[in-house]
Amino acid sequence: MVEESSRKRKLEDQEESESKKKRKYDGFERTTTLEELRRAQVDFANARDWNQYHTPRNLLCALVGEVGELSEIFQWKGEVAPGCPKFSHKEKSHLGEELSDVLLYLVRLADQCHVDLATAVKDKLKKNAMKYPAEKVFGSSKKYDEYKKSN
Ligand SMILES: [Mg+2]
């Protein structure tokens, strides 16, 4: 009886894992905010008495280190198509972890520098839209100062 329920549970776990693998990508989960991530990082550091180590310079070095770990995933693979279709499930999972490390250190760095990252990123998006007007740069990868010269 115990063996049968254990086998059934194992099968259910396998099916759940398979379904997770097959789930179609549909953008990001909709409810998580940068403020929620900032708060989680504050709680994480407070609980470990790590604020003493989370200075801006240390956080920047940690962020750069994580960008290096992220780069390693793509190293020697040649061009990778959107969606990373040739990545194994394990590689894709590792990719998610390293992207998260980068984001978490970025959020923590912004917080320790007292930069409101949510506002800053929205301002930056507006600046980029003005710098690269769609009607002028459509289909071009030129830098903003190059298309200004050519037009
Ligand atoms: Mg990492």
PDB file of C-alpha atoms and ligand atoms in Angstrom:
ATOM      1  CA  MET A   1       0.000   0.000   0.000  1.00  0.00           C
ATOM      2  CA  VAL A   2       2.753   2.433   1.009  1.00  0.00           C
ATOM      3  CA  GLU A   3       4.785   1.335  -2.011  1.00  0.00           C
ATOM      4  CA  GLU A   4       1.838   1.990  -4.351  1.00  0.00           C
ATOM      5  CA  SER A   5       1.181   5.504  -3.003  1.00  0.00           C
ATOM      6  CA  SER A   6       4.881   6.278  -3.181  1.00  0.00           C
ATOM      7  CA  ARG A   7       4.948   5.135  -6.829  1.00  0.00           C
ATOM      8  CA  LYS A   8       1.824   7.170  -7.573  1.00  0.00           C
ATOM      9  CA  ARG A   9       3.392  10.269  -5.980  1.00  0.00           C
ATOM     10  CA  LYS A  10       6.567   9.721  -7.992  1.00  0.00           C
ATOM     11  CA  LEU A  11       4.515   9.531 -11.207  1.00  0.00           C
ATOM     12  CA  GLU A  12       2.635  12.715 -10.292  1.00  0.00           C
ATOM     13  CA  ASP A  13       5.932  14.500  -9.603  1.00  0.00           C
ATOM     14  CA  GLN A  14       7.263  13.310 -12.962  1.00  0.00           C
ATOM     15  CA  GLU A  15       4.135  14.525 -14.779  1.00  0.00           C
ATOM     16  CA  GLU A  16       4.299  17.885 -12.999  1.00  0.00           C
ATOM     17  CA  SER A  17       7.957  18.242 -13.936  1.00  0.00           C
ATOM     18  CA  GLU A  18       7.213  17.328 -17.593  1.00  0.00           C
ATOM     19  CA  SER A  19       4.352  19.806 -17.720  1.00  0.00           C
ATOM     20  CA  LYS A  20       6.594  22.545 -16.316  1.00  0.00           C
ATOM     21  CA  LYS A  21       9.135  21.807 -19.079  1.00  0.00           C
ATOM     22  CA  LYS A  22       6.472  21.968 -21.784  1.00  0.00           C
ATOM     23  CA  ARG A  23       4.747  25.109 -20.487  1.00  0.00           C
ATOM     24  CA  LYS A  24       4.852  27.765 -23.171  1.00  0.00           C
ATOM     25  CA  TYR A  25       6.697  30.961 -22.336  1.00  0.00           C
ATOM     26  CA  ASP A  26       4.257  33.843 -21.923  1.00  0.00           C
ATOM     27  CA  GLY A  27       6.360  36.741 -20.629  1.00  0.00           C
ATOM     28  CA  PHE A  28       7.081  37.302 -16.951  1.00  0.00           C
ATOM     29  CA  GLU A  29       4.877  36.447 -14.003  1.00  0.00           C
ATOM     30  CA  ARG A  30       2.712  39.562 -13.609  1.00  0.00           C
ATOM     31  CA  THR A  31       2.677  40.419  -9.916  1.00  0.00           C
ATOM     32  CA  THR A  32       6.309  40.648  -8.748  1.00  0.00           C
ATOM     33  CA  THR A  33       7.603  44.223  -8.467  1.00  0.00           C
ATOM     34  CA  LEU A  34      11.078  45.709  -8.147  1.00  0.00           C
ATOM     35  CA  GLU A  35      10.023  47.052  -4.742  1.00  0.00           C
ATOM     36  CA  GLU A  36       9.109  43.530  -3.634  1.00  0.00           C
ATOM     37  CA  LEU A  37      12.562  42.305  -4.734  1.00  0.00           C
ATOM     38  CA  ARG A  38      14.246  45.274  -2.987  1.00  0.00           C
ATOM     39  CA  ARG A  39      12.363  44.512   0.225  1.00  0.00           C
ATOM     40  CA  ALA A  40      13.241  40.808   0.024  1.00  0.00           C
ATOM     41  CA  GLN A  41      16.926  41.704  -0.353  1.00  0.00           C
ATOM     42  CA  VAL A  42      16.735  44.056   2.656  1.00  0.00           C
ATOM     43  CA  ASP A  43      15.137  41.300   4.755  1.00  0.00           C
ATOM     44  CA  PHE A  44      17.707  38.764   3.502  1.00  0.00           C
ATOM     45  CA  ALA A  45      20.646  41.009   4.434  1.00  0.00           C
ATOM     46  CA  ASN A  46      19.151  42.049   7.782  1.00  0.00           C
ATOM     47  CA  ALA A  47      18.526  38.445   8.806  1.00  0.00           C
ATOM     48  CA  ARG A  48      22.228  37.648   8.189  1.00  0.00           C
ATOM     49  CA  ASP A  49      23.767  40.907   9.406  1.00  0.00           C
ATOM     50  CA  TRP A  50      25.186  41.363   5.914  1.00  0.00           C
ATOM     51  CA  ASN A  51      24.524  45.083   5.511  1.00  0.00           C
ATOM     52  CA  GLN A  52      28.103  45.649   6.634  1.00  0.00           C
ATOM     53  CA  TYR A  53      29.259  43.841   3.455  1.00  0.00           C
ATOM     54  CA  HIS A  54      26.656  45.269   1.097  1.00  0.00           C
ATOM     55  CA  THR A  55      28.508  48.460   0.263  1.00  0.00           C
ATOM     56  CA  PRO A  56      28.022  49.862  -3.239  1.00  0.00           C
ATOM     57  CA  ARG A  57      31.508  48.850  -4.397  1.00  0.00           C
ATOM     58  CA  ASN A  58      31.176  45.302  -3.036  1.00  0.00           C
ATOM     59  CA  LEU A  59      27.757  44.941  -4.635  1.00  0.00           C
ATOM     60  CA  LEU A  60      29.041  46.209  -7.967  1.00  0.00           C
ATOM     61  CA  CYS A  61      31.893  43.663  -7.871  1.00  0.00           C
ATOM     62  CA  ALA A  62      29.398  40.907  -7.013  1.00  0.00           C
ATOM     63  CA  LEU A  63      27.145  42.034  -9.872  1.00  0.00           C
ATOM     64  CA  VAL A  64      30.027  41.940 -12.356  1.00  0.00           C
ATOM     65  CA  GLY A  65      30.964  38.470 -11.081  1.00  0.00           C
ATOM     66  CA  GLU A  66      27.412  37.273 -11.700  1.00  0.00           C
ATOM     67  CA  VAL A  67      27.436  38.770 -15.205  1.00  0.00           C
ATOM     68  CA  GLY A  68      30.570  36.660 -15.765  1.00  0.00           C
ATOM     69  CA  GLU A  69      28.715  33.540 -14.577  1.00  0.00           C
ATOM     70  CA  LEU A  70      25.867  34.419 -16.937  1.00  0.00           C
ATOM     71  CA  SER A  71      28.324  34.825 -19.820  1.00  0.00           C
ATOM     72  CA  GLU A  72      29.812  31.387 -19.128  1.00  0.00           C
ATOM     73  CA  ILE A  73      26.471  29.801 -20.021  1.00  0.00           C
ATOM     74  CA  PHE A  74      26.710  31.254 -23.529  1.00  0.00           C
ATOM     75  CA  GLN A  75      30.468  30.893 -23.873  1.00  0.00           C
ATOM     76  CA  TRP A  76      31.571  28.799 -26.900  1.00  0.00           C
ATOM     77  CA  LYS A  77      28.009  28.119 -28.005  1.00  0.00           C
ATOM     78  CA  GLY A  78      28.083  30.381 -31.062  1.00  0.00           C
ATOM     79  CA  GLU A  79      24.928  32.331 -31.857  1.00  0.00           C
ATOM     80  CA  VAL A  80      21.991  31.312 -29.686  1.00  0.00           C
ATOM     81  CA  ALA A  81      18.465  31.662 -31.099  1.00  0.00           C
ATOM     82  CA  PRO A  82      15.738  33.477 -29.121  1.00  0.00           C
ATOM     83  CA  GLY A  83      14.156  31.107 -26.628  1.00  0.00           C
ATOM     84  CA  CYS A  84      17.455  29.166 -26.390  1.00  0.00           C
ATOM     85  CA  PRO A  85      15.871  26.109 -28.112  1.00  0.00           C
ATOM     86  CA  LYS A  86      19.084  24.042 -27.979  1.00  0.00           C
ATOM     87  CA  PHE A  87      19.551  24.515 -24.236  1.00  0.00           C
ATOM     88  CA  SER A  88      18.773  21.507 -22.039  1.00  0.00           C
ATOM     89  CA  HIS A  89      16.281  21.866 -19.207  1.00  0.00           C
ATOM     90  CA  LYS A  90      19.244  21.981 -16.807  1.00  0.00           C
ATOM     91  CA  GLU A  91      20.955  24.754 -18.799  1.00  0.00           C
ATOM     92  CA  LYS A  92      17.743  26.767 -18.973  1.00  0.00           C
ATOM     93  CA  SER A  93      17.272  26.412 -15.236  1.00  0.00           C
ATOM     94  CA  HIS A  94      20.888  27.489 -14.627  1.00  0.00           C
ATOM     95  CA  LEU A  95      20.296  30.471 -16.947  1.00  0.00           C
ATOM     96  CA  GLY A  96      17.310  31.527 -14.824  1.00  0.00           C
ATOM     97  CA  GLU A  97      19.434  31.338 -11.679  1.00  0.00           C
ATOM     98  CA  GLU A  98      22.246  33.465 -13.078  1.00  0.00           C
ATOM     99  CA  LEU A  99      19.843  36.037 -14.529  1.00  0.00           C
ATOM    100  CA  SER A 100      18.265  36.215 -11.085  1.00  0.00           C
ATOM    101  CA  ASP A 101      21.647  36.698  -9.401  1.00  0.00           C
ATOM    102  CA  VAL A 102      22.333  39.621 -11.740  1.00  0.00           C
ATOM    103  CA  LEU A 103      18.927  41.192 -11.121  1.00  0.00           C
ATOM    104  CA  LEU A 104      19.111  40.745  -7.351  1.00  0.00           C
ATOM    105  CA  TYR A 105      22.551  42.359  -7.112  1.00  0.00           C
ATOM    106  CA  LEU A 106      21.425  45.151  -9.426  1.00  0.00           C
ATOM    107  CA  VAL A 107      18.373  45.842  -7.260  1.00  0.00           C
ATOM    108  CA  ARG A 108      20.472  45.706  -4.087  1.00  0.00           C
ATOM    109  CA  LEU A 109      23.119  48.005  -5.597  1.00  0.00           C
ATOM    110  CA  ALA A 110      20.488  50.556  -6.625  1.00  0.00           C
ATOM    111  CA  ASP A 111      18.976  50.413  -3.121  1.00  0.00           C
ATOM    112  CA  GLN A 112      22.317  50.856  -1.369  1.00  0.00           C
ATOM    113  CA  CYS A 113      23.009  53.828  -3.686  1.00  0.00           C
ATOM    114  CA  HIS A 114      19.529  55.234  -2.834  1.00  0.00           C
ATOM    115  CA  VAL A 115      18.469  55.127  -6.483  1.00  0.00           C
ATOM    116  CA  ASP A 116      14.778  54.440  -7.054  1.00  0.00           C
ATOM    117  CA  LEU A 117      15.345  51.869  -9.773  1.00  0.00           C
ATOM    118  CA  ALA A 118      11.687  51.609 -10.806  1.00  0.00           C
ATOM    119  CA  THR A 119      11.490  55.350 -11.464  1.00  0.00           C
ATOM    120  CA  ALA A 120      14.977  55.477 -12.999  1.00  0.00           C
ATOM    121  CA  VAL A 121      14.207  52.684 -15.466  1.00  0.00           C
ATOM    122  CA  LYS A 122      10.934  54.300 -16.549  1.00  0.00           C
ATOM    123  CA  ASP A 123      12.760  57.630 -17.081  1.00  0.00           C
ATOM    124  CA  LYS A 124      15.450  55.812 -19.050  1.00  0.00           C
ATOM    125  CA  LEU A 125      12.865  54.145 -21.289  1.00  0.00           C
ATOM    126  CA  LYS A 126      11.437  57.599 -22.087  1.00  0.00           C
ATOM    127  CA  LYS A 127      14.926  58.963 -22.852  1.00  0.00           C
ATOM    128  CA  ASN A 128      15.672  55.999 -25.116  1.00  0.00           C
ATOM    129  CA  ALA A 129      12.421  56.543 -26.987  1.00  0.00           C
ATOM    130  CA  MET A 130      13.392  60.186 -27.616  1.00  0.00           C
ATOM    131  CA  LYS A 131      16.960  59.234 -28.575  1.00  0.00           C
ATOM    132  CA  TYR A 132      15.754  56.544 -30.965  1.00  0.00           C
ATOM    133  CA  PRO A 133      12.499  57.729 -32.564  1.00  0.00           C
ATOM    134  CA  ALA A 134      10.928  54.671 -34.195  1.00  0.00           C
ATOM    135  CA  GLU A 135      10.230  56.521 -37.468  1.00  0.00           C
ATOM    136  CA  LYS A 136      13.938  57.451 -37.807  1.00  0.00           C
ATOM    137  CA  VAL A 137      15.632  54.247 -36.691  1.00  0.00           C
ATOM    138  CA  PHE A 138      13.173  51.573 -37.763  1.00  0.00           C
ATOM    139  CA  GLY A 139      15.116  48.456 -38.804  1.00  0.00           C
ATOM    140  CA  SER A 140      18.525  50.085 -38.208  1.00  0.00           C
ATOM    141  CA  SER A 141      21.058  49.101 -35.567  1.00  0.00           C
ATOM    142  CA  LYS A 142      23.014  52.352 -35.883  1.00  0.00           C
ATOM    143  CA  LYS A 143      23.900  54.263 -32.726  1.00  0.00           C
ATOM    144  CA  TYR A 144      21.911  57.478 -32.130  1.00  0.00           C
ATOM    145  CA  ASP A 145      24.775  59.770 -33.192  1.00  0.00           C
ATOM    146  CA  GLU A 146      25.239  57.822 -36.473  1.00  0.00           C
ATOM    147  CA  TYR A 147      21.696  58.140 -37.752  1.00  0.00           C
ATOM    148  CA  LYS A 148      21.648  61.835 -36.866  1.00  0.00           C
ATOM    149  CA  LYS A 149      24.665  62.374 -39.183  1.00  0.00           C
ATOM    150  CA  SER A 150      23.198  60.337 -42.022  1.00  0.00           C
ATOM    151  CA  ASN A 151      19.825  62.138 -41.938  1.00  0.00           C
TER     152      ASN A 151
HETATM  153 MG    MG B   1      25.562  32.998  -9.741  1.00  0.00          MG
END
